[in-house]
mmCIF file of C-alpha atoms in Angstrom:
data_model
loop_
_atom_site.group_PDB
_atom_site.id
_atom_site.type_symbol
_atom_site.label_atom_id
_atom_site.label_comp_id
_atom_site.label_asym_id
_atom_site.label_seq_id
_atom_site.Cartn_x
_atom_site.Cartn_y
_atom_site.Cartn_z
ATOM 1 C CA MET A 197 11.677 -5.993 34.073
ATOM 2 C CA ASP A 198 12.470 -2.401 33.326
ATOM 3 C CA ARG A 199 15.502 -3.388 31.375
ATOM 4 C CA ILE A 200 13.576 -5.947 29.365
ATOM 5 C CA GLU A 201 10.814 -3.514 28.511
ATOM 6 C CA ARG A 202 13.268 -1.160 26.883
ATOM 7 C CA ARG A 203 14.200 -3.841 24.377
ATOM 8 C CA GLY A 204 12.380 -4.102 21.071
ATOM 9 C CA ASN A 205 10.551 -7.407 21.510
ATOM 10 C CA ALA A 206 9.212 -6.831 24.970
ATOM 11 C CA ALA A 207 7.791 -3.527 23.753
ATOM 12 C CA ASP A 208 5.181 -5.677 22.029
ATOM 13 C CA MET A 209 3.823 -6.885 25.358
ATOM 14 C CA ASN A 210 1.610 -4.002 26.409
ATOM 15 C CA ALA A 211 -1.476 -4.531 24.278
ATOM 16 C CA ARG A 212 -3.030 -1.142 24.897
ATOM 17 C CA SER A 213 0.022 0.930 24.091
ATOM 18 C CA ILE A 214 0.534 -1.152 20.968
ATOM 19 C CA LEU A 215 -2.991 -0.461 19.803
ATOM 20 C CA ILE A 216 -2.649 3.240 20.488
ATOM 21 C CA GLU A 217 0.643 3.379 18.638
ATOM 22 C CA GLY A 218 -0.860 1.456 15.739
ATOM 23 C CA PHE A 219 -3.724 3.942 15.503
ATOM 24 C CA LYS A 220 -1.391 6.903 15.787
ATOM 25 C CA THR A 221 0.852 5.567 13.076
ATOM 26 C CA SER A 222 -1.983 4.796 10.703
ATOM 27 C CA TRP A 223 -3.780 8.158 10.782
ATOM 28 C CA PRO A 224 -2.552 9.289 7.364
ATOM 29 C CA ILE A 225 -3.880 6.042 5.894
ATOM 30 C CA CYS A 226 -7.224 6.336 7.668
ATOM 31 C CA MET A 227 -7.632 9.964 6.637
ATOM 32 C CA GLY A 228 -6.732 9.141 3.053
ATOM 33 C CA TYR A 229 -9.121 6.194 2.993
ATOM 34 C CA PHE A 230 -12.126 8.226 4.069
ATOM 35 C CA PRO A 231 -12.880 10.168 0.896
ATOM 36 C CA ILE A 232 -12.105 7.115 -1.236
ATOM 37 C CA GLY A 233 -14.239 4.877 0.972
ATOM 38 C CA LEU A 234 -17.129 7.329 0.843
ATOM 39 C CA ALA A 235 -16.816 7.509 -2.929
ATOM 40 C CA PHE A 236 -16.831 3.733 -3.149
ATOM 41 C CA GLY A 237 -19.928 3.525 -0.960
ATOM 42 C CA VAL A 238 -21.742 6.076 -3.106
ATOM 43 C CA LEU A 239 -20.769 4.193 -6.259
ATOM 44 C CA GLY A 240 -21.968 0.922 -4.711
ATOM 45 C CA GLN A 241 -25.268 2.476 -3.747
ATOM 46 C CA LYS A 242 -25.761 3.780 -7.276
ATOM 47 C CA ALA A 243 -25.028 0.261 -8.546
ATOM 48 C CA GLY A 244 -27.891 -1.041 -6.394
ATOM 49 C CA LEU A 245 -25.968 -2.387 -3.395
ATOM 50 C CA ASN A 246 -27.192 -1.754 0.137
ATOM 51 C CA PRO A 247 -24.812 -0.631 2.944
ATOM 52 C CA PHE A 248 -24.658 -4.191 4.283
ATOM 53 C CA GLU A 249 -23.560 -5.584 0.915
ATOM 54 C CA ILE A 250 -21.047 -2.776 0.521
ATOM 55 C CA GLY A 251 -19.602 -3.434 3.976
ATOM 56 C CA MET A 252 -19.429 -7.146 3.227
ATOM 57 C CA MET A 253 -17.287 -6.536 0.159
ATOM 58 C CA SER A 254 -15.002 -4.181 2.103
ATOM 59 C CA ILE A 255 -14.571 -6.794 4.838
ATOM 60 C CA PHE A 256 -13.998 -9.785 2.580
ATOM 61 C CA VAL A 257 -11.871 -8.092 -0.052
ATOM 62 C CA PHE A 258 -10.278 -4.983 1.528
ATOM 63 C CA ALA A 259 -8.615 -3.788 -1.664
ATOM 64 C CA GLY A 260 -9.791 -0.409 -2.922
ATOM 65 C CA SER A 261 -9.131 -0.293 -6.626
ATOM 66 C CA SER A 262 -10.362 -3.822 -7.262
ATOM 67 C CA GLN A 263 -13.579 -3.058 -5.378
ATOM 68 C CA PHE A 264 -14.243 -0.032 -7.598
ATOM 69 C CA ILE A 265 -13.662 -2.097 -10.705
ATOM 70 C CA ALA A 266 -15.767 -4.988 -9.410
ATOM 71 C CA VAL A 267 -18.740 -2.708 -8.762
ATOM 72 C CA SER A 268 -18.564 -1.197 -12.220
ATOM 73 C CA MET A 269 -18.257 -4.703 -13.683
ATOM 74 C CA LEU A 270 -21.289 -5.792 -11.646
ATOM 75 C CA SER A 271 -23.321 -2.885 -13.018
ATOM 76 C CA ALA A 272 -22.254 -3.908 -16.499
ATOM 77 C CA GLY A 273 -23.551 -7.428 -15.799
ATOM 78 C CA ALA A 274 -20.200 -9.243 -15.677
ATOM 79 C CA ASP A 275 -20.098 -12.842 -14.387
ATOM 80 C CA VAL A 276 -18.442 -14.052 -11.174
ATOM 81 C CA MET A 277 -15.496 -15.635 -12.955
ATOM 82 C CA SER A 278 -14.410 -12.586 -14.904
ATOM 83 C CA ILE A 279 -14.726 -10.381 -11.811
ATOM 84 C CA ALA A 280 -12.585 -12.827 -9.811
ATOM 85 C CA VAL A 281 -9.924 -13.019 -12.519
ATOM 86 C CA THR A 282 -9.778 -9.233 -12.843
ATOM 87 C CA THR A 283 -9.533 -8.873 -9.063
ATOM 88 C CA PHE A 284 -6.721 -11.408 -8.949
ATOM 89 C CA VAL A 285 -4.722 -9.581 -11.598
ATOM 90 C CA ILE A 286 -5.218 -6.209 -9.901
ATOM 91 C CA ASN A 287 -4.181 -7.528 -6.497
ATOM 92 C CA MET A 288 -1.234 -9.685 -7.543
ATOM 93 C CA ARG A 289 1.093 -6.869 -6.524
ATOM 94 C CA HIS A 290 0.398 -7.756 -2.888
ATOM 95 C CA PHE A 291 2.426 -10.913 -3.511
ATOM 96 C CA LEU A 292 5.549 -8.774 -3.783
ATOM 97 C CA MET A 293 4.621 -6.740 -0.724
ATOM 98 C CA SER A 294 4.020 -9.798 1.438
ATOM 99 C CA SER A 295 7.347 -11.213 0.267
ATOM 100 C CA SER A 296 9.131 -8.093 1.478
ATOM 101 C CA LEU A 297 7.210 -8.083 4.750
ATOM 102 C CA ALA A 298 8.153 -11.732 5.350
ATOM 103 C CA VAL A 299 11.755 -10.623 5.897
ATOM 104 C CA TYR A 300 10.571 -8.824 9.044
ATOM 105 C CA LEU A 301 8.203 -11.537 10.256
ATOM 106 C CA GLN A 302 10.707 -14.360 10.461
ATOM 107 C CA ASN A 303 9.731 -15.540 13.921
ATOM 108 C CA ALA A 304 5.979 -15.152 13.512
ATOM 109 C CA SER A 305 3.708 -18.185 13.731
ATOM 110 C CA TRP A 306 1.658 -19.370 10.764
ATOM 111 C CA ARG A 307 -1.456 -18.298 12.618
ATOM 112 C CA PHE A 308 -0.142 -14.783 13.031
ATOM 113 C CA VAL A 309 0.926 -14.385 9.413
ATOM 114 C CA SER A 310 -2.411 -15.807 8.253
ATOM 115 C CA VAL A 311 -4.213 -13.042 10.139
ATOM 116 C CA PHE A 312 -1.645 -10.416 9.197
ATOM 117 C CA ALA A 313 -1.865 -11.278 5.481
ATOM 118 C CA TYR A 314 -5.469 -10.087 5.402
ATOM 119 C CA GLY A 315 -4.429 -6.493 6.032
ATOM 120 C CA VAL A 316 -1.584 -6.165 3.536
ATOM 121 C CA THR A 317 -2.411 -3.189 1.307
ATOM 122 C CA ASP A 318 -0.308 -0.677 -0.633
ATOM 123 C CA GLU A 319 -0.697 1.755 2.235
ATOM 124 C CA SER A 320 -0.145 -0.502 5.262
ATOM 125 C CA PHE A 321 2.776 -2.121 3.465
ATOM 126 C CA ALA A 322 4.426 1.234 2.829
ATOM 127 C CA VAL A 323 3.949 2.415 6.400
ATOM 128 C CA ASN A 324 5.051 -0.838 8.008
ATOM 129 C CA MET A 325 8.146 -1.222 5.832
ATOM 130 C CA ALA A 326 9.278 2.269 6.827
ATOM 131 C CA LYS A 327 8.579 1.442 10.475
ATOM 132 C CA PHE A 328 10.208 -1.987 10.477
ATOM 133 C CA ARG A 329 13.508 -0.405 9.459
ATOM 134 C CA GLY A 330 13.507 1.516 12.714
ATOM 135 C CA LYS A 331 14.090 -0.848 15.612
ATOM 136 C CA GLU A 332 11.112 0.134 17.753
ATOM 137 C CA TRP A 333 8.604 -1.758 15.682
ATOM 138 C CA GLY A 334 7.087 -5.198 16.071
ATOM 139 C CA LYS A 335 4.602 -7.500 14.484
ATOM 140 C CA TYR A 336 1.702 -6.494 16.735
ATOM 141 C CA ARG A 337 2.170 -2.805 16.004
ATOM 142 C CA ALA A 338 2.251 -3.652 12.317
ATOM 143 C CA LEU A 339 -0.964 -5.654 12.739
ATOM 144 C CA ALA A 340 -2.558 -2.698 14.539
ATOM 145 C CA VAL A 341 -1.718 -0.473 11.567
ATOM 146 C CA ASN A 342 -3.290 -3.009 9.194
ATOM 147 C CA GLN A 343 -6.440 -3.341 11.227
ATOM 148 C CA SER A 344 -7.053 0.325 11.947
ATOM 149 C CA ALA A 345 -6.719 1.026 8.238
ATOM 150 C CA ASN A 346 -9.136 -1.840 7.667
ATOM 151 C CA ALA A 347 -11.633 -0.360 10.121
ATOM 152 C CA ALA A 348 -11.409 3.069 8.450
ATOM 153 C CA TRP A 349 -12.014 1.461 5.062
ATOM 154 C CA VAL A 350 -15.000 -0.624 6.135
ATOM 155 C CA ILE A 351 -16.627 2.221 8.071
ATOM 156 C CA SER A 352 -16.137 4.835 5.358
ATOM 157 C CA THR A 353 -17.496 2.588 2.604
ATOM 158 C CA VAL A 354 -20.594 1.761 4.674
ATOM 159 C CA ILE A 355 -21.207 5.457 5.407
ATOM 160 C CA GLY A 356 -20.853 6.157 1.699
ATOM 161 C CA GLY A 357 -23.375 3.390 1.088
ATOM 162 C CA TYR A 358 -25.989 5.413 2.943
ATOM 163 C CA GLY A 359 -25.615 7.947 0.163
ATOM 164 C CA GLY A 360 -23.408 10.224 2.136
ATOM 165 C CA GLU A 361 -20.933 12.453 0.444
ATOM 166 C CA PHE A 362 -20.202 14.109 3.759
ATOM 167 C CA ILE A 363 -16.813 15.302 2.701
ATOM 168 C CA PRO A 364 -17.347 17.244 -0.503
ATOM 169 C CA ALA A 365 -14.797 16.416 -3.196
ATOM 170 C CA GLY A 366 -11.668 18.513 -2.950
ATOM 171 C CA SER A 367 -12.203 19.855 0.542
ATOM 172 C CA PHE A 368 -9.046 20.578 2.550
ATOM 173 C CA GLY A 369 -6.951 18.775 -0.050
ATOM 174 C CA ILE A 370 -7.924 15.469 1.529
ATOM 175 C CA ASP A 371 -7.812 13.887 -1.921
ATOM 176 C CA TYR A 372 -4.062 14.385 -1.812
ATOM 177 C CA ALA A 373 -3.520 12.723 1.586
ATOM 178 C CA LEU A 374 -2.504 9.325 0.210
ATOM 179 C CA SER A 375 -0.329 10.802 -2.562
ATOM 180 C CA ALA A 376 1.537 12.929 -0.009
ATOM 181 C CA MET A 377 1.854 9.934 2.310
ATOM 182 C CA PHE A 378 3.372 7.823 -0.465
ATOM 183 C CA ILE A 379 5.802 10.615 -1.333
ATOM 184 C CA ALA A 380 7.021 10.740 2.293
ATOM 185 C CA LEU A 381 7.260 6.951 2.512
ATOM 186 C CA LEU A 382 9.195 6.859 -0.761
ATOM 187 C CA VAL A 383 11.652 9.363 0.711
ATOM 188 C CA PHE A 384 12.146 7.053 3.716
ATOM 189 C CA GLN A 385 13.129 4.304 1.303
ATOM 190 C CA LEU A 386 15.842 6.373 -0.403
ATOM 191 C CA ARG A 387 18.716 5.159 1.733
ATOM 192 C CA GLY A 388 21.447 5.286 -0.888
ATOM 193 C CA ARG A 389 22.193 5.756 -4.555
ATOM 194 C CA ILE A 390 21.012 2.302 -5.556
ATOM 195 C CA TYR A 391 17.565 2.981 -4.064
ATOM 196 C CA VAL A 392 17.258 6.277 -5.939
ATOM 197 C CA VAL A 393 18.251 4.610 -9.221
ATOM 198 C CA THR A 394 15.868 1.695 -8.644
ATOM 199 C CA GLY A 395 13.048 4.057 -7.709
ATOM 200 C CA ILE A 396 13.454 6.284 -10.754
ATOM 201 C CA ALA A 397 13.705 3.250 -13.030
ATOM 202 C CA ALA A 398 10.547 1.729 -11.536
ATOM 203 C CA GLY A 399 8.658 5.007 -11.752
ATOM 204 C CA VAL A 400 9.562 5.779 -15.364
ATOM 205 C CA LEU A 401 8.897 2.172 -16.409
ATOM 206 C CA ALA A 402 5.560 2.189 -14.612
ATOM 207 C CA VAL A 403 4.461 5.382 -16.382
ATOM 208 C CA ILE A 404 5.441 3.995 -19.805
ATOM 209 C CA LEU A 405 3.845 0.604 -19.153
ATOM 210 C CA SER A 406 0.695 2.149 -17.724
ATOM 211 C CA LEU A 407 0.212 3.957 -21.031
ATOM 212 C CA LEU A 408 0.727 0.751 -23.017
ATOM 213 C CA ILE A 409 -1.145 -1.855 -20.948
ATOM 214 C CA PRO A 410 -4.654 -1.340 -19.670
ATOM 215 C CA GLY A 411 -5.331 -2.224 -16.025
ATOM 216 C CA ASN A 412 -2.653 -1.976 -13.376
ATOM 217 C CA SER A 413 -0.245 -4.820 -14.105
ATOM 218 C CA HIS A 414 2.326 -2.099 -14.815
ATOM 219 C CA VAL A 415 2.930 -1.845 -11.051
ATOM 220 C CA VAL A 416 4.075 -5.455 -10.728
ATOM 221 C CA ILE A 417 6.030 -5.569 -13.986
ATOM 222 C CA ALA A 418 7.846 -2.272 -13.383
ATOM 223 C CA SER A 419 8.668 -3.193 -9.763
ATOM 224 C CA LEU A 420 10.038 -6.617 -10.701
ATOM 225 C CA LEU A 421 12.152 -5.260 -13.557
ATOM 226 C CA ALA A 422 13.504 -2.287 -11.600
ATOM 227 C CA ALA A 423 14.286 -4.278 -8.440
ATOM 228 C CA THR A 424 16.041 -6.942 -10.488
ATOM 229 C CA ALA A 425 18.017 -4.331 -12.420
ATOM 230 C CA GLY A 426 18.938 -2.607 -9.161
ATOM 231 C CA PHE A 427 19.978 -5.934 -7.672
ATOM 232 C CA GLY A 428 22.169 -6.688 -10.699
ATOM 233 C CA LEU A 429 23.672 -3.217 -10.583
ATOM 234 C CA ARG A 430 24.510 -3.595 -6.911
ATOM 235 C CA LYS A 431 26.190 -6.961 -7.533
ATOM 236 C CA TYR A 432 28.076 -5.582 -10.520
ATOM 237 C CA GLY A 433 29.199 -2.513 -8.602
ATOM 238 C CA ARG A 434 30.532 -4.637 -5.758
ATOM 239 C CA LYS A 435 32.362 -6.982 -8.093
ATOM 240 C CA LYS A 436 33.908 -4.374 -10.386
ATOM 241 C CA LYS A 437 35.022 -1.654 -8.052
ATOM 242 C CA GLY A 438 34.509 -3.018 -4.619
ATOM 243 C CA ILE A 439 32.293 -0.026 -3.999
ATOM 244 C CA HIS A 440 29.177 -0.268 -1.907
ATOM 245 C CA VAL A 441 26.492 1.310 -3.983
ATOM 246 C CA MET B 59 -28.466 -9.702 -9.528
ATOM 247 C CA SER B 60 -29.353 -12.338 -6.937
ATOM 248 C CA ASP B 61 -28.093 -12.382 -3.379
ATOM 249 C CA THR B 62 -26.320 -15.707 -3.880
ATOM 250 C CA ASN B 63 -24.588 -14.356 -6.937
ATOM 251 C CA TYR B 64 -23.374 -11.315 -5.025
ATOM 252 C CA LEU B 65 -22.155 -13.514 -2.178
ATOM 253 C CA LEU B 66 -20.221 -15.600 -4.712
ATOM 254 C CA VAL B 67 -18.666 -12.463 -6.195
ATOM 255 C CA VAL B 68 -17.588 -11.197 -2.791
ATOM 256 C CA LEU B 69 -16.230 -14.551 -1.618
ATOM 257 C CA GLY B 70 -14.446 -15.154 -4.918
ATOM 258 C CA MET B 71 -12.858 -11.710 -4.805
ATOM 259 C CA GLY B 72 -11.902 -12.210 -1.175
ATOM 260 C CA LEU B 73 -10.217 -15.519 -1.908
ATOM 261 C CA VAL B 74 -8.193 -14.361 -4.911
ATOM 262 C CA THR B 75 -7.130 -11.240 -3.011
ATOM 263 C CA TYR B 76 -6.151 -13.134 0.133
ATOM 264 C CA ILE B 77 -4.033 -15.792 -1.605
ATOM 265 C CA PRO B 78 -1.291 -13.521 -2.979
ATOM 266 C CA ARG B 79 -1.218 -11.711 0.369
ATOM 267 C CA TRP B 80 -0.891 -14.948 2.291
ATOM 268 C CA VAL B 81 1.342 -17.282 0.219
ATOM 269 C CA PRO B 82 4.657 -15.402 0.587
ATOM 270 C CA LEU B 83 4.075 -14.631 4.253
ATOM 271 C CA PHE B 84 3.220 -18.238 4.979
ATOM 272 C CA PHE B 85 6.079 -19.803 3.060
ATOM 273 C CA LEU B 86 8.829 -17.227 3.525
ATOM 274 C CA SER B 87 8.363 -16.389 7.201
ATOM 275 C CA GLN B 88 8.923 -19.979 8.298
ATOM 276 C CA ARG B 89 12.419 -20.383 6.880
ATOM 277 C CA ARG B 90 15.751 -18.656 6.688
ATOM 278 C CA LEU B 91 15.868 -16.688 3.482
ATOM 279 C CA PRO B 92 18.969 -16.792 1.296
ATOM 280 C CA LEU B 93 20.967 -13.568 1.302
ATOM 281 C CA TRP B 94 20.403 -12.857 -2.387
ATOM 282 C CA LEU B 95 16.620 -13.001 -1.862
ATOM 283 C CA ILE B 96 16.801 -10.629 1.088
ATOM 284 C CA GLU B 97 18.932 -8.233 -0.952
ATOM 285 C CA TRP B 98 16.534 -8.415 -3.869
ATOM 286 C CA LEU B 99 13.481 -7.972 -1.630
ATOM 287 C CA ASP B 100 15.238 -5.005 -0.052
ATOM 288 C CA LEU B 101 14.762 -3.135 -3.343
ATOM 289 C CA ILE B 102 11.102 -4.092 -3.758
ATOM 290 C CA PRO B 103 9.586 -1.381 -1.484
ATOM 291 C CA VAL B 104 11.255 1.534 -3.262
ATOM 292 C CA ALA B 105 10.355 0.001 -6.622
ATOM 293 C CA ILE B 106 6.706 -0.588 -5.710
ATOM 294 C CA LEU B 107 6.267 2.845 -4.154
ATOM 295 C CA SER B 108 7.686 4.552 -7.245
ATOM 296 C CA ALA B 109 5.629 2.326 -9.535
ATOM 297 C CA LEU B 110 2.512 3.378 -7.630
ATOM 298 C CA ILE B 111 3.307 7.087 -7.318
ATOM 299 C CA PHE B 112 4.708 8.023 -10.728
ATOM 300 C CA PRO B 113 1.659 6.982 -12.795
ATOM 301 C CA ASP B 114 -0.571 8.606 -10.161
ATOM 302 C CA LEU B 115 1.275 11.916 -10.543
ATOM 303 C CA PHE B 116 2.115 11.984 -14.231
ATOM 304 C CA THR B 117 -0.849 10.408 -15.984
ATOM 305 C CA THR B 118 -4.554 11.091 -16.000
ATOM 306 C CA SER B 119 -7.227 8.497 -16.467
ATOM 307 C CA GLU B 120 -9.969 7.645 -18.908
ATOM 308 C CA PRO B 121 -8.393 7.201 -21.274
ATOM 309 C CA ARG B 122 -5.045 7.063 -19.549
ATOM 310 C CA HIS B 123 -2.573 9.496 -21.049
ATOM 311 C CA LEU B 124 0.613 11.280 -20.105
ATOM 312 C CA GLU B 125 0.218 14.636 -18.407
ATOM 313 C CA LEU B 126 3.526 15.635 -16.867
ATOM 314 C CA PHE B 127 2.351 19.011 -15.632
ATOM 315 C CA GLN B 128 -0.814 18.831 -13.594
ATOM 316 C CA ILE B 129 -1.721 19.960 -10.088
ATOM 317 C CA LYS B 130 -0.821 16.587 -8.578
ATOM 318 C CA SER B 131 2.700 16.530 -10.012
ATOM 319 C CA LEU B 132 3.381 20.222 -9.428
ATOM 320 C CA VAL B 133 2.394 19.967 -5.774
ATOM 321 C CA ALA B 134 4.550 16.851 -5.475
ATOM 322 C CA VAL B 135 7.729 18.930 -5.938
ATOM 323 C CA PRO B 136 7.457 21.079 -2.773
ATOM 324 C CA THR B 137 5.926 18.103 -0.934
ATOM 325 C CA LEU B 138 8.942 15.993 -1.837
ATOM 326 C CA LEU B 139 11.361 18.752 -0.807
ATOM 327 C CA PHE B 140 9.562 19.165 2.507
ATOM 328 C CA SER B 141 9.732 15.433 3.082
ATOM 329 C CA LEU B 142 13.438 15.248 2.228
ATOM 330 C CA LYS B 143 14.133 18.128 4.592
ATOM 331 C CA THR B 144 12.022 17.042 7.564
ATOM 332 C CA LYS B 145 11.654 13.252 7.144
ATOM 333 C CA SER B 146 8.260 13.701 8.757
ATOM 334 C CA LEU B 147 5.370 11.542 7.597
ATOM 335 C CA GLY B 148 2.604 13.486 9.314
ATOM 336 C CA GLY B 149 4.073 16.855 8.371
ATOM 337 C CA THR B 150 4.433 15.848 4.736
ATOM 338 C CA VAL B 151 0.817 14.687 4.585
ATOM 339 C CA VAL B 152 -0.470 17.946 6.065
ATOM 340 C CA VAL B 153 1.786 20.147 3.905
ATOM 341 C CA GLY B 154 0.879 18.162 0.786
ATOM 342 C CA MET B 155 -2.828 18.520 1.517
ATOM 343 C CA ILE B 156 -2.613 22.275 2.157
ATOM 344 C CA LEU B 157 -0.551 22.874 -0.990
ATOM 345 C CA TYR B 158 -2.918 20.747 -3.064
ATOM 346 C CA TRP B 159 -5.909 22.563 -1.673
ATOM 347 C CA LEU B 160 -4.326 25.967 -2.396
ATOM 348 C CA ALA B 161 -3.179 24.960 -5.864
ATOM 349 C CA ASP B 162 -6.610 23.599 -6.642
ATOM 350 C CA LYS B 163 -8.174 26.914 -5.561
ATOM 351 C CA LEU B 164 -5.679 29.008 -7.539
ATOM 352 C CA ILE B 165 -5.262 27.000 -10.743
ATOM 353 C CA GLY B 166 -8.117 24.509 -10.843
#
C-alpha cells in the first residue's frame, strides 16, 4: 500500500489531499481572477444585469474576455447570433489548449474529459501544462485547479454584480497577478532553444497581428504559425546536422 | 432585453465556448496520437503563452497600438529574471505584483 501510494497514479486516490493541492496550486489564478471578476460584475450591473444573471453567464460560459465583450454587445443591442459568433471566435483558442492537454489525458474516460473540458481556460491550461510535465500530477488535481478557478470566477463576478468594487483598482499590484503568473509559466515552458525560438516568434507575430486584426484571433494564428515553424525547424535540425535542438 | 433572450444569449455562448474545449479532448484522448502530432502539440503551450503575453505587455488598447515601453513591460523584465532565477510560480507572482505596485506609484 505504502509503495503504491508513492507512485504517481495512486496519488490521485486521496480525494481530500487532491482538492487541497488543487486549491493551493490555483491560488495565483484565483487571486488574478478576483479584480477582473469584480470588474465584470460591475460592468454587468451597469448594463442592467442582476447578480443572478451575471452568475449564470459566468457558470455557463466561464471565459472572461468573451463575457466582457458579450455584455458590451448586449448593451449595444446586439442579437443572439452575432454575440454567439463573436464568442466562438474569441474562444477558439481553447481548441489548441485542449489538444495539448489531451496528450496528458490519454487514459481518461469520455465522461471525465467532458467534465474537464468545461474548465479549460488560458490560466488553468497554463498551470496544468506546467504541472503535467512534473510527474506528481494527475487528472483529478488538474480538474481541481480548473474548478477552483471556476469558483473564484463565479463568486467574484457575482460580488461585482452587487455593485462592489471592494478592491480598488491598482491596489497591491493585483492587476498584475495574471501577467506575472503567465511570465512564470512561460519560463517553465522554455526547456530548450527550440522553445525559446518558438516563443519569441509567436510573441512577435502576435503583437504584429494584434495591431492588424481587430479582436483576438491573433492568438490562434500566431500560435499555429509559430508552433508549425518550430516543428519544421526541429525536424530540419535533426535531419541536417543530427543535432537535437 | 427579455429574460428569454438573455437565457438564449447565455446558453448560446456556453455552447460555442464548450465545443472547442471539448472536441479535441474527446477525440484525441481516446486514441494513440501519432508522434508528429505529439511533437507539434509540444510546442503549442510556449507559443500560446507568448501569443497571450506579448500583446498584453507591448500594446495598449482602444484603439490598440504599439507601446513597447510601459509599466507592464518594464516590470516584466525583473519579473522574468526573478522567474528564470528561482523557477517559482508563487514567488514570481508576488514579486511581479509588488514591482508593479511600486512602479505604478513612482511613474504612474
